[in-house]
């Protein structure tokens, strides 16, 4: 498994975008552009593919530790950081009028059932 594979798997597992990875690398004073980062995620036969070196992966892992755990002076809870990173869709609350219309349609569609055979007791 190459460093590129490790970086790709971490990116998918943690649901990171390119700009978040750049920010994580900046925590350890390692500057990299989005285009350089994108070259790591390309297929090996692509002309712009670049191999991820040990230094890049090491700095990413160190930055990831700082990002998730924080520093000694300002510790963070990794679970809260991970929950804050995942993009969540705002919940759409249906209008009361729409709810009433849907209920009326359901009431019309469902008619009471009349049984032909009565139960014997």
PDB file of C-alpha atoms in Angstrom:
ATOM      1  CA  UNK A   1       0.000   0.000   0.000  1.00  0.00           C
ATOM      2  CA  UNK A   2       1.434   3.349  -1.041  1.00  0.00           C
ATOM      3  CA  UNK A   3       1.301   6.672   0.748  1.00  0.00           C
ATOM      4  CA  UNK A   4      -1.210   7.839  -1.867  1.00  0.00           C
ATOM      5  CA  UNK A   5      -3.525   4.955  -0.957  1.00  0.00           C
ATOM      6  CA  UNK A   6      -3.267   5.771   2.750  1.00  0.00           C
ATOM      7  CA  UNK A   7      -4.014   9.438   2.108  1.00  0.00           C
ATOM      8  CA  UNK A   8      -7.011   8.527  -0.082  1.00  0.00           C
ATOM      9  CA  UNK A   9      -8.419   6.120   2.501  1.00  0.00           C
ATOM     10  CA  UNK A  10      -8.071   8.671   5.319  1.00  0.00           C
ATOM     11  CA  UNK A  11      -9.723  11.303   3.169  1.00  0.00           C
ATOM     12  CA  UNK A  12     -12.712   9.048   2.499  1.00  0.00           C
ATOM     13  CA  UNK A  13     -12.967   7.671   6.046  1.00  0.00           C
ATOM     14  CA  UNK A  14     -12.905  11.119   7.653  1.00  0.00           C
ATOM     15  CA  UNK A  15     -14.967  12.752   4.868  1.00  0.00           C
ATOM     16  CA  UNK A  16     -12.377  15.446   4.259  1.00  0.00           C
ATOM     17  CA  UNK A  17     -12.438  17.930   1.403  1.00  0.00           C
ATOM     18  CA  UNK A  18      -9.291  19.267  -0.236  1.00  0.00           C
ATOM     19  CA  UNK A  19      -9.494  22.626   1.535  1.00  0.00           C
ATOM     20  CA  UNK A  20      -9.821  20.865   4.904  1.00  0.00           C
ATOM     21  CA  UNK A  21      -6.701  18.799   4.171  1.00  0.00           C
ATOM     22  CA  UNK A  22      -4.813  21.979   3.240  1.00  0.00           C
ATOM     23  CA  UNK A  23      -5.939  23.551   6.542  1.00  0.00           C
ATOM     24  CA  UNK A  24      -4.828  20.466   8.491  1.00  0.00           C
ATOM     25  CA  UNK A  25      -1.389  20.619   6.844  1.00  0.00           C
ATOM     26  CA  UNK A  26      -1.127  24.320   7.723  1.00  0.00           C
ATOM     27  CA  UNK A  27      -1.497  23.416  11.414  1.00  0.00           C
ATOM     28  CA  UNK A  28       2.017  21.946  11.250  1.00  0.00           C
ATOM     29  CA  UNK A  29       3.351  24.769   9.030  1.00  0.00           C
ATOM     30  CA  UNK A  30       3.382  22.649   5.877  1.00  0.00           C
ATOM     31  CA  UNK A  31       2.131  24.603   2.893  1.00  0.00           C
ATOM     32  CA  UNK A  32       0.648  22.804  -0.093  1.00  0.00           C
ATOM     33  CA  UNK A  33      -1.778  23.933  -2.785  1.00  0.00           C
ATOM     34  CA  UNK A  34      -5.025  22.242  -3.765  1.00  0.00           C
ATOM     35  CA  UNK A  35      -3.629  21.384  -7.193  1.00  0.00           C
ATOM     36  CA  UNK A  36      -0.593  19.670  -5.669  1.00  0.00           C
ATOM     37  CA  UNK A  37      -2.910  17.796  -3.334  1.00  0.00           C
ATOM     38  CA  UNK A  38      -5.164  16.802  -6.221  1.00  0.00           C
ATOM     39  CA  UNK A  39      -2.193  15.195  -7.968  1.00  0.00           C
ATOM     40  CA  UNK A  40      -1.941  12.696  -5.090  1.00  0.00           C
ATOM     41  CA  UNK A  41      -5.519  11.535  -5.626  1.00  0.00           C
ATOM     42  CA  UNK A  42      -5.190  10.850  -9.366  1.00  0.00           C
ATOM     43  CA  UNK A  43      -4.752   7.424 -10.928  1.00  0.00           C
ATOM     44  CA  UNK A  44      -1.173   6.217 -11.377  1.00  0.00           C
ATOM     45  CA  UNK A  45      -1.380   6.280 -15.173  1.00  0.00           C
ATOM     46  CA  UNK A  46      -2.579   9.919 -15.277  1.00  0.00           C
ATOM     47  CA  UNK A  47       0.036  12.361 -16.657  1.00  0.00           C
ATOM     48  CA  UNK A  48      -0.327  14.707 -13.646  1.00  0.00           C
ATOM     49  CA  UNK A  49      -0.098  11.928 -11.034  1.00  0.00           C
ATOM     50  CA  UNK A  50       2.408  12.627  -8.282  1.00  0.00           C
ATOM     51  CA  UNK A  51       3.640  10.210  -5.664  1.00  0.00           C
ATOM     52  CA  UNK A  52       2.930  11.250  -2.088  1.00  0.00           C
ATOM     53  CA  UNK A  53       6.182  11.374  -0.194  1.00  0.00           C
ATOM     54  CA  UNK A  54       6.805  10.297   3.363  1.00  0.00           C
ATOM     55  CA  UNK A  55       7.183  13.918   4.462  1.00  0.00           C
ATOM     56  CA  UNK A  56       3.722  14.916   3.190  1.00  0.00           C
ATOM     57  CA  UNK A  57       2.015  11.930   4.821  1.00  0.00           C
ATOM     58  CA  UNK A  58       3.920  12.405   8.085  1.00  0.00           C
ATOM     59  CA  UNK A  59       2.951  16.088   8.254  1.00  0.00           C
ATOM     60  CA  UNK A  60      -0.660  15.257   7.413  1.00  0.00           C
ATOM     61  CA  UNK A  61      -0.847  12.684  10.217  1.00  0.00           C
ATOM     62  CA  UNK A  62       0.745  15.093  12.708  1.00  0.00           C
ATOM     63  CA  UNK A  63      -1.658  17.850  11.625  1.00  0.00           C
ATOM     64  CA  UNK A  64      -4.570  15.448  11.907  1.00  0.00           C
ATOM     65  CA  UNK A  65      -3.608  14.678  15.507  1.00  0.00           C
ATOM     66  CA  UNK A  66      -3.537  18.404  16.295  1.00  0.00           C
ATOM     67  CA  UNK A  67      -6.810  18.938  14.469  1.00  0.00           C
ATOM     68  CA  UNK A  68      -8.636  16.158  16.327  1.00  0.00           C
ATOM     69  CA  UNK A  69      -7.027  16.240  19.782  1.00  0.00           C
ATOM     70  CA  UNK A  70      -5.890  19.837  20.000  1.00  0.00           C
ATOM     71  CA  UNK A  71      -2.820  20.955  21.911  1.00  0.00           C
ATOM     72  CA  UNK A  72      -1.909  20.365  25.541  1.00  0.00           C
ATOM     73  CA  UNK A  73      -3.011  23.888  26.400  1.00  0.00           C
ATOM     74  CA  UNK A  74      -6.300  23.595  24.476  1.00  0.00           C
ATOM     75  CA  UNK A  75      -7.409  19.945  24.305  1.00  0.00           C
ATOM     76  CA  UNK A  76     -10.362  18.955  22.121  1.00  0.00           C
ATOM     77  CA  UNK A  77     -12.728  16.020  22.157  1.00  0.00           C
ATOM     78  CA  UNK A  78     -12.106  14.107  18.891  1.00  0.00           C
ATOM     79  CA  UNK A  79     -15.701  12.901  18.709  1.00  0.00           C
ATOM     80  CA  UNK A  80     -17.052  16.431  18.756  1.00  0.00           C
ATOM     81  CA  UNK A  81     -14.553  17.533  16.112  1.00  0.00           C
ATOM     82  CA  UNK A  82     -15.538  14.668  13.825  1.00  0.00           C
ATOM     83  CA  UNK A  83     -19.238  15.403  14.275  1.00  0.00           C
ATOM     84  CA  UNK A  84     -18.613  19.058  13.502  1.00  0.00           C
ATOM     85  CA  UNK A  85     -16.737  18.184  10.314  1.00  0.00           C
ATOM     86  CA  UNK A  86     -19.500  16.155   8.662  1.00  0.00           C
ATOM     87  CA  UNK A  87     -21.700  18.329   6.512  1.00  0.00           C
ATOM     88  CA  UNK A  88     -25.300  17.943   7.548  1.00  0.00           C
ATOM     89  CA  UNK A  89     -28.299  18.841   5.439  1.00  0.00           C
ATOM     90  CA  UNK A  90     -30.759  21.216   7.064  1.00  0.00           C
ATOM     91  CA  UNK A  91     -33.965  19.440   7.925  1.00  0.00           C
ATOM     92  CA  UNK A  92     -36.877  20.563   5.839  1.00  0.00           C
ATOM     93  CA  UNK A  93     -39.995  21.035   7.917  1.00  0.00           C
ATOM     94  CA  UNK A  94     -43.126  20.620   5.808  1.00  0.00           C
ATOM     95  CA  UNK A  95     -45.738  23.318   5.955  1.00  0.00           C
ATOM     96  CA  UNK A  96     -48.892  22.570   8.009  1.00  0.00           C
ATOM     97  CA  UNK A  97     -51.001  23.153   4.925  1.00  0.00           C
ATOM     98  CA  UNK A  98     -49.108  20.458   3.037  1.00  0.00           C
ATOM     99  CA  UNK A  99     -49.522  18.044   5.948  1.00  0.00           C
ATOM    100  CA  UNK A 100     -53.295  18.621   5.969  1.00  0.00           C
ATOM    101  CA  UNK A 101     -53.505  18.029   2.209  1.00  0.00           C
ATOM    102  CA  UNK A 102     -51.572  14.790   2.519  1.00  0.00           C
ATOM    103  CA  UNK A 103     -53.816  13.607   5.375  1.00  0.00           C
ATOM    104  CA  UNK A 104     -56.957  14.355   3.328  1.00  0.00           C
ATOM    105  CA  UNK A 105     -55.585  12.375   0.388  1.00  0.00           C
ATOM    106  CA  UNK A 106     -54.805   9.443   2.648  1.00  0.00           C
ATOM    107  CA  UNK A 107     -58.294   9.552   4.191  1.00  0.00           C
ATOM    108  CA  UNK A 108     -59.896   9.463   0.741  1.00  0.00           C
ATOM    109  CA  UNK A 109     -57.658   6.655  -0.455  1.00  0.00           C
ATOM    110  CA  UNK A 110     -58.308   4.443   2.566  1.00  0.00           C
ATOM    111  CA  UNK A 111     -61.924   3.439   2.989  1.00  0.00           C
ATOM    112  CA  UNK A 112     -63.284   1.492   5.918  1.00  0.00           C
ATOM    113  CA  UNK A 113     -63.434  -2.240   5.351  1.00  0.00           C
ATOM    114  CA  UNK A 114     -66.690  -4.178   5.731  1.00  0.00           C
ATOM    115  CA  UNK A 115     -66.255  -7.835   6.503  1.00  0.00           C
ATOM    116  CA  UNK A 116     -68.682 -10.317   4.986  1.00  0.00           C
ATOM    117  CA  UNK A 117     -67.980 -13.105   7.457  1.00  0.00           C
ATOM    118  CA  UNK A 118     -68.653 -12.349  11.067  1.00  0.00           C
ATOM    119  CA  UNK A 119     -66.606 -13.980  13.773  1.00  0.00           C
ATOM    120  CA  UNK A 120     -68.227 -16.803  15.673  1.00  0.00           C
ATOM    121  CA  UNK A 121     -67.875 -16.648  19.413  1.00  0.00           C
TER     122      UNK A 121
END
